[in-house]
Amino acid sequence: MRPSELGVAEAARQIEQRTLSPVELVQSALDRIDEVEDRLNAFVVVTADEALEAARQAEREIADGGYRGPLHGIPVGIKDLYDVAGLPTTSSSAVRSGYLPTEDAACVARLREAGAVVVGKTHTHEFAYGVLTPTTRNPWDTGRVPGGSSGGSGAAVAAGECLVGMGTDTGGSIRIPAAVCGTVGLKPTFGRVSRAGITSLCWSLDHAGPLTRTVRDAALTLQALAGFDARDPGSAREPVPDFTADLDAGVRGLTLGVPANYFFDDVDPEVESAVREAIGVLEAQGATLREVEIPYADQMMAVEFGVLVPEASAYHQEMLRESGEEYTGDVRVLLEAGETVLATQYIKALRVRTLVQQAFRRTFEGLDALVCPTVPAAAAEVGQRTFTFPGGREKAVVDAWIGHSAPGNVTGLPALSVPCGSTSAGLPIGLQVIGRPFDEAGVLRVGQAHESATDWVSRRPPL
Amino acid sequence: MATTPRSPLGDEALDQLLAHARLDLGPERRTAAGPVVTMVLGLYDSLDGIAVGETPPAAAFDARWE
């Protein structure tokens, strides 16, 4: 196994024991990038020279007894919505050409403090306003999309180009690519991780978080990222626990909610089968299952878009007037339409959002987490616009995918996607675990219980 | 994006909305925007049936329950 195929935890163990050099690990990731990028196009820019210099620095520090922890020397890809000092933040858009930040986003700074090595910036759907990431391909089938909007990070981690990919999640943009690329994706609780220095899509729905190979890797990365930051108005003054402390505690004694409505209503049969099998794996390990009704299910998408559309248009208003012709068509027309929304309509969506949050609180009484499909259908083909579900019902790809992930954004609850199966075409399937506020440790514990009982995370794409 | 039934906006209604938004679109952009505006407004229509009573907006959003 080449070093770049390792997970963070195993690479860190070897680095700490000095049986693996950060230079060797980063070079391995760069070699893999050279090998597959012509087919994937996951990266906007690769910073090979800077990464190797940072790896040499890490090697010197460790040799001098300055080991910083499990991210020291680990190659990471940064979604190109995050500012990285000295590198353009393009947001995969012509609109932002020429924007060169002088400071790192808060997350990037925290990753660097932990010793992580930035190997490049990964593609996003333009300004994160979509779920396809058209510039990038899915490593399991390059005729398919990698999901989005953090599609570059999902593809890069799945293909072994980096061990951690940073993403953002406004309607599912970490969990969707994680599910369809076969990686772990963690959307922390709203406020847990700072968004300072990240191009906004929607202030009240945006979350930052990691995509990784394993649940433990997600926990280790979150440990470096989490914590209050006064530069982000949404940042929470919440104590940061040790996210790995109870990771292997198992699910015996936990009660998991299984949705009786909504999440299994329009689902590909192969996805439903894999997810129900995954839930059975958790039950076999001692979890108690309880069927629950998902509140406001029919209004979830209206609330998500009712908040997102006007906030996105407000953020882009000046740029749209100055550089409208530089946006891609699908994003431009959404931004234009969003300008016609009345304040009262936006406020209504925010008020219903409060009702949804209150209803989820009641639903969670006696529950430790909800378990359900991350997305109802695996990776779409490039150019595919709709999925057809049992009974002949058609849904747009964007509606189908966001419909399952949006509840996590509308409520702000922590949500994790872990690989749990494969379609007959060999495409990954994801299990979603949604937890109580600021209980990332809980969702990680459930994900770890599933991961340790199966071997889905060990699969690699045929690339 | 999810769609809900709503009659397409007439030219006059669309012009009024765009003028209110101070959005000056050429004919081609206006043609593209019309159906999307209709779709977005349809989403808000679907929230009309929900009684919110005294529920405040989650504007200063805080995910905590306690």
Short mmCIF file of C-alpha atoms in Angstrom, two decimals:
data_model
loop_
_atom_site.label_atom_id
_atom_site.label_comp_id
_atom_site.label_asym_id
_atom_site.label_seq_id
_atom_site.Cartn_x
_atom_site.Cartn_y
_atom_site.Cartn_z
CA MET A 1 0.00 0.00 0.00
CA ARG A 2 1.42 3.38 -0.94
CA PRO A 3 1.55 5.96 1.89
CA SER A 4 -1.15 8.20 0.39
CA GLU A 5 -3.63 5.31 0.66
CA LEU A 6 -3.35 5.34 4.44
CA GLY A 7 -5.87 7.00 6.69
CA VAL A 8 -4.87 9.89 8.95
CA ALA A 9 -4.76 7.75 12.10
CA GLU A 10 -2.48 5.11 10.60
CA ALA A 11 -0.24 7.63 8.83
CA ALA A 12 0.03 9.61 12.06
CA ARG A 13 1.00 6.50 13.99
CA GLN A 14 3.78 5.77 11.52
CA ILE A 15 4.94 9.40 11.44
CA GLU A 16 5.08 9.57 15.23
CA GLN A 17 7.06 6.33 15.32
CA ARG A 18 9.30 7.72 12.54
CA THR A 19 8.66 4.79 10.24
CA LEU A 20 7.03 7.18 7.75
CA SER A 21 8.40 10.56 6.82
CA PRO A 22 6.02 13.48 6.13
CA VAL A 23 8.07 14.11 2.99
CA GLU A 24 7.48 10.55 1.82
CA LEU A 25 3.75 10.86 2.57
CA VAL A 26 3.30 14.21 0.85
CA GLN A 27 5.36 13.09 -2.15
CA SER A 28 3.15 10.01 -2.38
CA ALA A 29 0.04 12.20 -2.47
CA LEU A 30 1.61 14.46 -5.12
CA ASP A 31 2.55 11.39 -7.20
CA ARG A 32 -1.05 10.20 -7.00
CA ILE A 33 -2.25 13.64 -8.11
CA ASP A 34 0.06 13.44 -11.13
CA GLU A 35 -1.29 9.99 -11.87
CA VAL A 36 -5.04 10.68 -11.83
CA GLU A 37 -5.72 14.40 -12.21
CA ASP A 38 -6.05 14.24 -15.99
CA ARG A 39 -9.10 12.03 -15.41
CA LEU A 40 -10.48 13.58 -12.19
CA ASN A 41 -9.69 17.30 -12.22
CA ALA A 42 -10.33 17.49 -8.49
CA PHE A 43 -7.83 20.31 -7.93
CA VAL A 44 -7.96 23.93 -9.04
CA VAL A 45 -4.30 24.29 -8.14
CA VAL A 46 -1.67 21.96 -6.72
CA THR A 47 0.98 23.55 -4.53
CA ALA A 48 3.66 20.90 -4.86
CA ASP A 49 6.71 23.01 -4.03
CA GLU A 50 5.13 24.66 -1.00
CA ALA A 51 3.76 21.32 0.20
CA LEU A 52 7.15 19.62 -0.01
CA GLU A 53 8.77 22.50 1.83
CA ALA A 54 6.11 22.29 4.56
CA ALA A 55 6.65 18.52 4.74
CA ARG A 56 10.40 19.01 5.15
CA GLN A 57 9.68 21.53 7.92
CA ALA A 58 7.38 19.01 9.62
CA GLU A 59 10.06 16.36 9.34
CA ARG A 60 12.61 18.66 10.99
CA GLU A 61 10.19 19.56 13.80
CA ILE A 62 9.39 15.93 14.52
CA ALA A 63 13.05 14.96 14.44
CA ASP A 64 13.66 17.71 17.00
CA GLY A 65 10.98 16.30 19.29
CA GLY A 66 8.29 18.76 18.24
CA TYR A 67 5.57 16.34 17.17
CA ARG A 68 2.32 18.34 17.16
CA GLY A 69 -0.23 15.54 16.96
CA PRO A 70 -2.09 13.36 14.48
CA LEU A 71 -2.35 15.94 11.69
CA HIS A 72 1.37 16.71 11.67
CA GLY A 73 2.64 16.07 8.14
CA ILE A 74 -0.79 15.00 6.81
CA PRO A 75 -1.59 16.20 3.24
CA VAL A 76 -4.90 18.04 2.97
CA GLY A 77 -6.85 19.50 0.07
CA ILE A 78 -8.72 22.76 0.71
CA LYS A 79 -12.01 23.53 -1.03
CA ASP A 80 -11.52 26.63 -3.11
CA LEU A 81 -14.02 28.63 -1.08
CA TYR A 82 -11.50 28.83 1.77
CA ASP A 83 -8.89 31.58 1.78
CA VAL A 84 -5.33 30.31 1.72
CA ALA A 85 -2.81 33.12 2.04
CA GLY A 86 -1.01 33.74 -1.24
CA LEU A 87 -3.31 31.54 -3.33
CA PRO A 88 -6.29 32.84 -5.31
CA THR A 89 -9.72 31.97 -3.92
CA THR A 90 -11.62 31.34 -7.15
CA SER A 91 -14.74 29.62 -5.77
CA SER A 92 -14.48 27.83 -9.14
CA SER A 93 -15.83 31.00 -10.75
CA ALA A 94 -14.55 33.51 -13.27
CA VAL A 95 -16.21 36.19 -11.13
CA ARG A 96 -13.52 35.91 -8.46
CA SER A 97 -10.49 35.91 -10.76
CA GLY A 98 -7.79 38.12 -9.32
CA TYR A 99 -8.86 37.77 -5.69
CA LEU A 100 -5.71 36.96 -3.72
CA PRO A 101 -6.17 36.68 0.05
CA THR A 102 -3.33 37.57 2.37
CA GLU A 103 -4.61 35.57 5.34
CA ASP A 104 -5.64 31.97 5.85
CA ALA A 105 -9.24 31.14 6.65
CA ALA A 106 -9.63 30.20 10.32
CA CYS A 107 -9.90 26.49 9.47
CA VAL A 108 -6.76 26.58 7.34
CA ALA A 109 -4.87 28.37 10.10
CA ARG A 110 -5.98 25.74 12.63
CA LEU A 111 -4.99 22.91 10.32
CA ARG A 112 -1.57 24.46 9.80
CA GLU A 113 -1.17 24.94 13.56
CA ALA A 114 -1.85 21.23 13.89
CA GLY A 115 0.91 20.58 11.35
CA ALA A 116 -1.20 19.67 8.32
CA VAL A 117 0.30 20.24 4.87
CA VAL A 118 -1.81 21.96 2.19
CA VAL A 119 -1.27 20.20 -1.16
CA GLY A 120 -3.70 22.32 -3.14
CA LYS A 121 -7.18 23.73 -3.54
CA THR A 122 -10.08 21.59 -4.69
CA HIS A 123 -12.93 22.35 -7.04
CA THR A 124 -16.39 23.35 -5.90
CA HIS A 125 -19.63 23.83 -7.76
CA GLU A 126 -19.45 27.54 -8.62
CA PHE A 127 -19.74 29.44 -5.32
CA ALA A 128 -21.02 26.18 -3.78
CA TYR A 129 -24.42 26.89 -5.37
CA GLY A 130 -25.09 23.39 -6.73
CA VAL A 131 -24.44 19.70 -6.15
CA LEU A 132 -22.70 18.56 -9.35
CA THR A 133 -19.19 20.12 -9.37
CA PRO A 134 -19.16 19.94 -13.20
CA THR A 135 -15.41 20.47 -13.43
CA THR A 136 -14.63 17.23 -11.56
CA ARG A 137 -15.32 13.55 -12.15
CA ASN A 138 -16.20 10.71 -9.80
CA PRO A 139 -13.24 8.35 -9.22
CA TRP A 140 -15.54 5.31 -9.13
CA ASP A 141 -16.76 6.06 -12.65
CA THR A 142 -15.37 9.04 -14.50
CA GLY A 143 -18.55 9.23 -16.53
CA ARG A 144 -20.33 10.32 -13.36
CA VAL A 145 -20.34 13.43 -11.19
CA PRO A 146 -18.67 13.50 -7.76
CA GLY A 147 -21.55 15.28 -6.06
CA GLY A 148 -21.10 18.68 -4.60
CA SER A 149 -20.55 21.28 -3.88
CA SER A 150 -17.39 19.91 -2.26
CA GLY A 151 -16.95 17.52 -5.19
CA GLY A 152 -13.24 18.20 -5.60
CA SER A 153 -12.51 17.28 -1.99
CA GLY A 154 -14.70 14.17 -2.18
CA ALA A 155 -13.02 12.94 -5.36
CA ALA A 156 -9.52 13.80 -4.09
CA VAL A 157 -9.90 11.92 -0.81
CA ALA A 158 -11.54 8.92 -2.47
CA ALA A 159 -8.79 8.74 -5.10
CA GLY A 160 -5.93 9.00 -2.60
CA GLU A 161 -4.75 12.46 -3.66
CA CYS A 162 -4.90 13.70 -0.07
CA LEU A 163 -5.93 12.21 3.27
CA VAL A 164 -8.28 15.03 4.30
CA GLY A 165 -10.39 17.27 2.10
CA MET A 166 -12.03 20.34 3.55
CA GLY A 167 -15.60 21.04 2.51
CA THR A 168 -18.53 23.31 3.21
CA ASP A 169 -22.13 22.20 3.65
CA THR A 170 -25.10 24.54 3.13
CA GLY A 171 -27.62 21.97 1.92
CA GLY A 172 -25.51 18.80 2.02
CA SER A 173 -22.32 19.78 0.24
CA ILE A 174 -20.02 17.72 2.48
CA ARG A 175 -22.28 14.70 2.91
CA ILE A 176 -23.44 14.39 -0.72
CA PRO A 177 -19.93 14.06 -2.23
CA ALA A 178 -18.89 11.88 0.70
CA ALA A 179 -21.77 9.49 -0.03
CA VAL A 180 -21.33 9.31 -3.79
CA CYS A 181 -17.50 9.18 -3.69
CA GLY A 182 -17.34 6.61 -0.87
CA THR A 183 -15.71 8.71 1.85
CA VAL A 184 -16.66 9.83 5.33
CA GLY A 185 -18.10 13.35 5.52
CA LEU A 186 -18.87 15.29 8.69
CA LYS A 187 -21.07 18.37 8.92
CA PRO A 188 -20.58 19.58 12.48
CA THR A 189 -23.24 21.43 14.47
CA PHE A 190 -23.88 24.99 13.28
CA GLY A 191 -21.38 27.15 15.15
CA ARG A 192 -18.92 24.37 16.03
CA VAL A 193 -16.37 25.24 13.30
CA SER A 194 -15.53 28.78 12.22
CA ARG A 195 -16.46 29.94 8.71
CA ALA A 196 -14.21 33.01 8.90
CA GLY A 197 -12.32 33.39 5.65
CA ILE A 198 -14.66 31.12 3.69
CA THR A 199 -16.71 32.57 0.83
CA SER A 200 -20.30 32.51 2.03
CA LEU A 201 -23.21 30.95 0.22
CA CYS A 202 -25.81 31.42 2.97
CA TRP A 203 -24.75 32.85 6.33
CA SER A 204 -27.33 31.02 8.40
CA LEU A 205 -26.97 27.61 6.73
CA ASP A 206 -23.23 27.38 5.92
CA HIS A 207 -21.12 24.85 7.81
CA ALA A 208 -17.44 23.90 7.43
CA GLY A 209 -16.14 20.37 7.95
CA PRO A 210 -13.92 17.56 6.72
CA LEU A 211 -14.12 14.67 4.25
CA THR A 212 -11.87 11.76 5.21
CA ARG A 213 -11.32 8.05 4.63
CA THR A 214 -12.44 6.89 8.08
CA VAL A 215 -14.59 8.04 10.97
CA ARG A 216 -11.56 8.27 13.25
CA ASP A 217 -9.89 10.55 10.71
CA ALA A 218 -12.95 12.81 10.78
CA ALA A 219 -12.79 12.93 14.57
CA LEU A 220 -9.09 13.79 14.54
CA THR A 221 -9.62 16.55 11.99
CA LEU A 222 -12.60 18.01 13.85
CA GLN A 223 -10.44 18.13 16.97
CA ALA A 224 -8.13 20.56 15.22
CA LEU A 225 -10.95 22.62 13.69
CA ALA A 226 -13.48 23.00 16.51
CA GLY A 227 -13.78 25.95 18.84
CA PHE A 228 -15.11 29.47 19.20
CA ASP A 229 -13.91 32.16 16.81
CA ALA A 230 -15.07 35.74 17.29
CA ARG A 231 -14.53 36.44 13.58
CA ASP A 232 -17.52 34.22 12.73
CA PRO A 233 -20.78 35.73 14.03
CA GLY A 234 -22.33 32.25 14.06
CA SER A 235 -19.55 30.74 16.14
CA ALA A 236 -20.65 29.01 19.35
CA ARG A 237 -19.02 29.31 22.78
CA GLU A 238 -19.40 25.60 23.35
CA PRO A 239 -16.80 23.45 25.16
CA VAL A 240 -14.82 21.23 22.80
CA PRO A 241 -14.68 17.63 24.03
CA ASP A 242 -12.21 14.93 23.06
CA PHE A 243 -13.94 13.58 19.95
CA THR A 244 -12.02 10.29 20.05
CA ALA A 245 -12.54 9.51 23.75
CA ASP A 246 -15.68 7.37 23.27
CA LEU A 247 -15.19 6.56 19.62
CA ASP A 248 -14.92 2.82 20.25
CA ALA A 249 -17.61 2.65 22.94
CA GLY A 250 -20.04 0.94 20.56
CA VAL A 251 -23.78 1.46 20.26
CA ARG A 252 -25.03 -0.90 22.98
CA GLY A 253 -27.47 1.09 25.07
CA LEU A 254 -28.07 3.73 22.41
CA THR A 255 -31.50 4.32 20.88
CA LEU A 256 -31.45 5.15 17.19
CA GLY A 257 -34.38 6.66 15.33
CA VAL A 258 -35.29 5.16 11.96
CA PRO A 259 -37.49 7.48 9.89
CA ALA A 260 -40.95 6.09 9.14
CA ASN A 261 -41.55 8.78 6.52
CA TYR A 262 -39.65 10.99 4.11
CA PHE A 263 -36.14 9.45 4.10
CA PHE A 264 -37.27 6.14 2.58
CA ASP A 265 -40.16 7.50 0.46
CA ASP A 266 -38.34 8.05 -2.84
CA VAL A 267 -35.20 5.94 -2.65
CA ASP A 268 -33.37 3.71 -5.10
CA PRO A 269 -34.01 0.10 -3.99
CA GLU A 270 -30.28 -0.67 -3.88
CA VAL A 271 -29.69 2.32 -1.62
CA GLU A 272 -32.59 1.39 0.66
CA SER A 273 -31.38 -2.19 0.90
CA ALA A 274 -27.81 -1.17 1.81
CA VAL A 275 -28.93 1.41 4.37
CA ARG A 276 -31.40 -0.94 6.05
CA GLU A 277 -28.65 -3.56 6.19
CA ALA A 278 -26.35 -0.98 7.81
CA ILE A 279 -29.03 -0.16 10.37
CA GLY A 280 -29.30 -3.90 11.03
CA VAL A 281 -25.54 -3.98 11.67
CA LEU A 282 -26.01 -1.35 14.36
CA GLU A 283 -28.94 -3.23 15.88
CA ALA A 284 -26.86 -6.42 15.95
CA GLN A 285 -24.30 -4.52 18.00
CA GLY A 286 -26.85 -3.67 20.64
CA ALA A 287 -28.52 -0.46 19.48
CA THR A 288 -32.25 -0.17 20.05
CA LEU A 289 -34.16 0.98 16.98
CA ARG A 290 -37.28 3.11 17.12
CA GLU A 291 -39.38 4.24 14.18
CA VAL A 292 -40.00 7.98 14.20
CA GLU A 293 -41.98 10.43 12.09
CA ILE A 294 -39.83 13.19 10.62
CA PRO A 295 -41.57 16.49 11.32
CA TYR A 296 -42.27 19.02 8.59
CA ALA A 297 -40.87 16.62 6.03
CA ASP A 298 -42.95 18.04 3.18
CA GLN A 299 -41.78 21.59 3.92
CA MET A 300 -38.08 20.83 4.43
CA MET A 301 -36.98 21.81 0.93
CA ALA A 302 -39.10 24.97 0.97
CA VAL A 303 -37.48 26.05 4.23
CA GLU A 304 -33.98 25.20 2.99
CA PHE A 305 -34.36 27.12 -0.27
CA GLY A 306 -36.57 29.77 1.31
CA VAL A 307 -33.61 30.75 3.49
CA LEU A 308 -30.83 29.98 1.04
CA VAL A 309 -32.06 31.75 -2.09
CA PRO A 310 -32.44 35.30 -0.71
CA GLU A 311 -29.33 35.06 1.49
CA ALA A 312 -27.24 33.94 -1.49
CA SER A 313 -28.65 36.74 -3.64
CA ALA A 314 -27.93 39.28 -0.92
CA TYR A 315 -24.30 38.12 -0.72
CA HIS A 316 -23.85 38.28 -4.50
CA GLN A 317 -25.90 41.40 -5.24
CA GLU A 318 -23.01 43.74 -6.03
CA MET A 319 -20.98 41.15 -7.91
CA LEU A 320 -24.02 40.14 -9.95
CA ARG A 321 -24.51 43.71 -11.13
CA GLU A 322 -20.83 44.23 -11.88
CA SER A 323 -19.96 40.84 -13.37
CA GLY A 324 -23.24 39.06 -14.11
CA GLU A 325 -22.04 37.73 -17.45
CA GLU A 326 -19.16 35.91 -15.75
CA TYR A 327 -21.40 33.62 -13.70
CA THR A 328 -22.39 30.25 -15.11
CA GLY A 329 -25.99 30.09 -16.29
CA ASP A 330 -27.51 27.94 -13.55
CA VAL A 331 -26.02 30.01 -10.72
CA ARG A 332 -26.73 33.37 -12.33
CA VAL A 333 -30.41 32.69 -12.85
CA LEU A 334 -30.87 31.52 -9.25
CA LEU A 335 -29.17 34.67 -7.97
CA GLU A 336 -31.38 36.85 -10.18
CA ALA A 337 -34.54 35.07 -9.09
CA GLY A 338 -33.53 35.38 -5.44
CA GLU A 339 -33.57 39.17 -5.70
CA THR A 340 -37.32 39.14 -6.23
CA VAL A 341 -38.08 37.48 -2.88
CA LEU A 342 -39.94 39.68 -0.41
CA ALA A 343 -38.57 40.14 3.08
CA THR A 344 -41.81 38.80 4.50
CA GLN A 345 -41.38 35.59 2.51
CA TYR A 346 -37.84 35.16 3.79
CA ILE A 347 -38.95 35.82 7.36
CA LYS A 348 -41.73 33.25 6.99
CA ALA A 349 -39.13 30.66 6.01
CA LEU A 350 -37.07 31.60 9.06
CA ARG A 351 -40.10 31.29 11.32
CA VAL A 352 -40.96 27.86 9.94
CA ARG A 353 -37.31 26.98 10.48
CA THR A 354 -37.82 27.65 14.18
CA LEU A 355 -40.84 25.34 14.16
CA VAL A 356 -38.79 22.63 12.45
CA GLN A 357 -36.05 22.98 15.05
CA GLN A 358 -38.56 22.76 17.90
CA ALA A 359 -40.19 19.71 16.32
CA PHE A 360 -36.86 17.96 15.90
CA ARG A 361 -36.15 18.57 19.57
CA ARG A 362 -39.34 16.73 20.45
CA THR A 363 -38.56 13.96 17.95
CA PHE A 364 -35.15 13.45 19.57
CA GLU A 365 -36.60 12.91 23.05
CA GLY A 366 -35.24 9.52 24.09
CA LEU A 367 -33.15 9.21 20.95
CA ASP A 368 -29.39 9.38 20.61
CA ALA A 369 -29.35 9.78 16.82
CA LEU A 370 -31.30 9.32 13.60
CA VAL A 371 -30.01 6.90 10.95
CA CYS A 372 -31.10 7.13 7.31
CA PRO A 373 -29.76 7.29 3.73
CA THR A 374 -27.41 10.21 3.07
CA VAL A 375 -28.73 10.48 -0.47
CA PRO A 376 -31.51 8.44 -2.11
CA ALA A 377 -29.55 7.61 -5.27
CA ALA A 378 -25.89 7.01 -6.06
CA ALA A 379 -23.72 9.12 -8.36
CA ALA A 380 -25.52 10.54 -11.39
CA GLU A 381 -24.04 10.35 -14.86
CA VAL A 382 -22.53 13.52 -16.27
CA GLY A 383 -25.41 15.40 -17.90
CA GLN A 384 -28.11 13.41 -16.09
CA ARG A 385 -30.84 15.76 -14.86
CA THR A 386 -33.26 13.43 -13.04
CA PHE A 387 -33.54 10.18 -11.11
CA THR A 388 -36.50 7.85 -11.57
CA PHE A 389 -37.66 6.18 -8.37
CA PRO A 390 -39.98 3.19 -7.83
CA GLY A 391 -43.47 3.92 -9.06
CA GLY A 392 -42.01 5.96 -11.91
CA ARG A 393 -41.64 9.16 -9.90
CA GLU A 394 -39.00 11.47 -11.34
CA LYS A 395 -37.00 13.91 -9.27
CA ALA A 396 -34.31 16.36 -10.29
CA VAL A 397 -30.87 15.22 -9.13
CA VAL A 398 -30.47 18.36 -7.01
CA ASP A 399 -33.85 17.89 -5.32
CA ALA A 400 -33.25 14.23 -4.61
CA TRP A 401 -29.84 14.73 -3.10
CA ILE A 402 -30.50 17.90 -1.10
CA GLY A 403 -33.84 16.59 0.11
CA HIS A 404 -32.05 14.08 2.34
CA SER A 405 -29.28 16.33 3.59
CA ALA A 406 -31.19 19.62 4.05
CA PRO A 407 -32.75 18.63 7.40
CA GLY A 408 -29.27 18.73 8.90
CA ASN A 409 -28.77 22.28 7.67
CA VAL A 410 -32.24 23.58 8.53
CA THR A 411 -31.86 22.28 12.10
CA GLY A 412 -28.10 22.87 12.39
CA LEU A 413 -27.71 19.39 13.86
CA PRO A 414 -24.45 17.45 13.39
CA ALA A 415 -24.63 14.92 10.56
CA LEU A 416 -22.20 12.30 9.36
CA SER A 417 -22.08 10.23 6.18
CA VAL A 418 -20.24 6.90 6.19
CA PRO A 419 -19.86 4.38 3.36
CA CYS A 420 -22.29 1.50 3.86
CA GLY A 421 -22.62 -0.33 0.58
CA SER A 422 -22.31 -0.43 -3.14
CA THR A 423 -24.72 -0.54 -6.07
CA SER A 424 -24.58 -3.29 -8.70
CA ALA A 425 -22.66 -0.77 -10.84
CA GLY A 426 -20.03 -0.50 -8.11
CA LEU A 427 -21.04 2.98 -6.92
CA PRO A 428 -20.77 3.89 -3.22
CA ILE A 429 -23.80 4.28 -0.93
CA GLY A 430 -23.82 6.37 2.24
CA LEU A 431 -25.44 5.98 5.66
CA GLN A 432 -26.31 9.27 7.36
CA VAL A 433 -26.21 9.68 11.15
CA ILE A 434 -27.87 12.84 12.50
CA GLY A 435 -27.24 13.69 16.15
CA ARG A 436 -28.22 16.03 18.96
CA PRO A 437 -26.80 19.58 19.06
CA PHE A 438 -23.03 19.60 19.59
CA ASP A 439 -22.97 15.81 19.96
CA GLU A 440 -20.50 15.20 17.16
CA ALA A 441 -18.91 12.62 19.46
CA GLY A 442 -22.20 10.73 19.42
CA VAL A 443 -22.60 10.63 15.64
CA LEU A 444 -18.94 9.68 15.25
CA ARG A 445 -19.43 6.86 17.78
CA VAL A 446 -22.36 5.47 15.78
CA GLY A 447 -20.40 5.81 12.52
CA GLN A 448 -17.39 4.10 14.06
CA ALA A 449 -19.55 1.21 15.29
CA HIS A 450 -20.75 0.61 11.75
CA GLU A 451 -17.33 1.09 10.21
CA SER A 452 -15.64 -1.33 12.58
CA ALA A 453 -18.18 -4.06 11.80
CA THR A 454 -17.89 -3.73 8.01
CA ASP A 455 -15.16 -3.21 5.44
CA TRP A 456 -16.68 -0.56 3.19
CA VAL A 457 -14.07 2.08 4.01
CA SER A 458 -11.30 -0.19 2.81
CA ARG A 459 -12.62 -0.20 -0.77
CA ARG A 460 -10.72 1.89 -3.29
CA PRO A 461 -11.95 3.20 -6.63
CA PRO A 462 -10.68 1.45 -9.77
CA LEU A 463 -8.65 4.38 -11.00
CA MET B 1 -34.89 22.76 -6.88
CA ALA B 2 -38.24 21.56 -5.61
CA THR B 3 -41.21 22.80 -7.53
CA THR B 4 -44.72 23.44 -6.38
CA PRO B 5 -47.71 24.21 -8.59
CA ARG B 6 -47.98 27.87 -9.46
CA SER B 7 -49.18 29.54 -12.60
CA PRO B 8 -46.33 31.08 -14.58
CA LEU B 9 -45.86 34.76 -13.90
CA GLY B 10 -47.23 37.05 -16.55
CA ASP B 11 -44.91 39.55 -18.23
CA GLU B 12 -46.32 42.44 -16.26
CA ALA B 13 -45.94 40.70 -12.89
CA LEU B 14 -42.38 39.68 -13.71
CA ASP B 15 -41.54 43.22 -14.80
CA GLN B 16 -42.91 44.58 -11.53
CA LEU B 17 -40.89 42.13 -9.46
CA LEU B 18 -37.69 42.83 -11.36
CA ALA B 19 -38.25 46.58 -11.12
CA HIS B 20 -38.89 46.28 -7.39
CA ALA B 21 -35.59 44.39 -7.10
CA ARG B 22 -33.92 47.08 -9.23
CA LEU B 23 -32.71 44.31 -11.49
CA ASP B 24 -32.33 45.48 -15.06
CA LEU B 25 -32.37 42.35 -17.23
CA GLY B 26 -32.20 42.19 -20.98
CA PRO B 27 -34.79 40.15 -22.91
CA GLU B 28 -32.71 36.98 -22.87
CA ARG B 29 -32.04 37.12 -19.13
CA ARG B 30 -35.64 38.01 -18.44
CA THR B 31 -36.81 34.94 -20.37
CA ALA B 32 -34.43 32.74 -18.39
CA ALA B 33 -35.37 34.25 -15.04
CA GLY B 34 -39.15 33.99 -15.44
CA PRO B 35 -39.57 30.25 -14.79
CA VAL B 36 -37.04 30.30 -11.94
CA VAL B 37 -38.80 33.22 -10.26
CA THR B 38 -42.05 31.28 -10.57
CA MET B 39 -40.41 28.22 -9.02
CA VAL B 40 -38.93 30.20 -6.13
CA LEU B 41 -42.23 31.89 -5.37
CA GLY B 42 -43.91 28.49 -5.51
CA LEU B 43 -41.62 27.34 -2.70
CA TYR B 44 -42.81 30.17 -0.49
CA ASP B 45 -46.41 29.39 -1.42
CA SER B 46 -45.93 25.95 0.07
CA LEU B 47 -45.19 27.53 3.45
CA ASP B 48 -48.43 29.54 3.42
CA GLY B 49 -50.43 26.77 5.05
CA ILE B 50 -48.20 26.60 8.11
CA ALA B 51 -49.52 28.53 11.08
CA VAL B 52 -46.52 30.10 12.79
CA GLY B 53 -48.44 31.93 15.53
CA GLU B 54 -45.99 33.88 17.68
CA THR B 55 -42.97 31.86 16.52
CA PRO B 56 -40.01 34.17 16.05
CA PRO B 57 -37.64 33.81 13.07
CA ALA B 58 -34.44 31.88 13.52
CA ALA B 59 -32.49 34.89 12.30
CA ALA B 60 -29.84 34.93 15.01
CA PHE B 61 -29.58 31.22 14.67
CA ASP B 62 -28.41 29.14 17.59
CA ALA B 63 -28.54 25.37 17.32
CA ARG B 64 -28.45 24.82 21.07
CA TRP B 65 -31.52 23.52 22.89
CA GLU B 66 -30.47 24.70 26.34
#
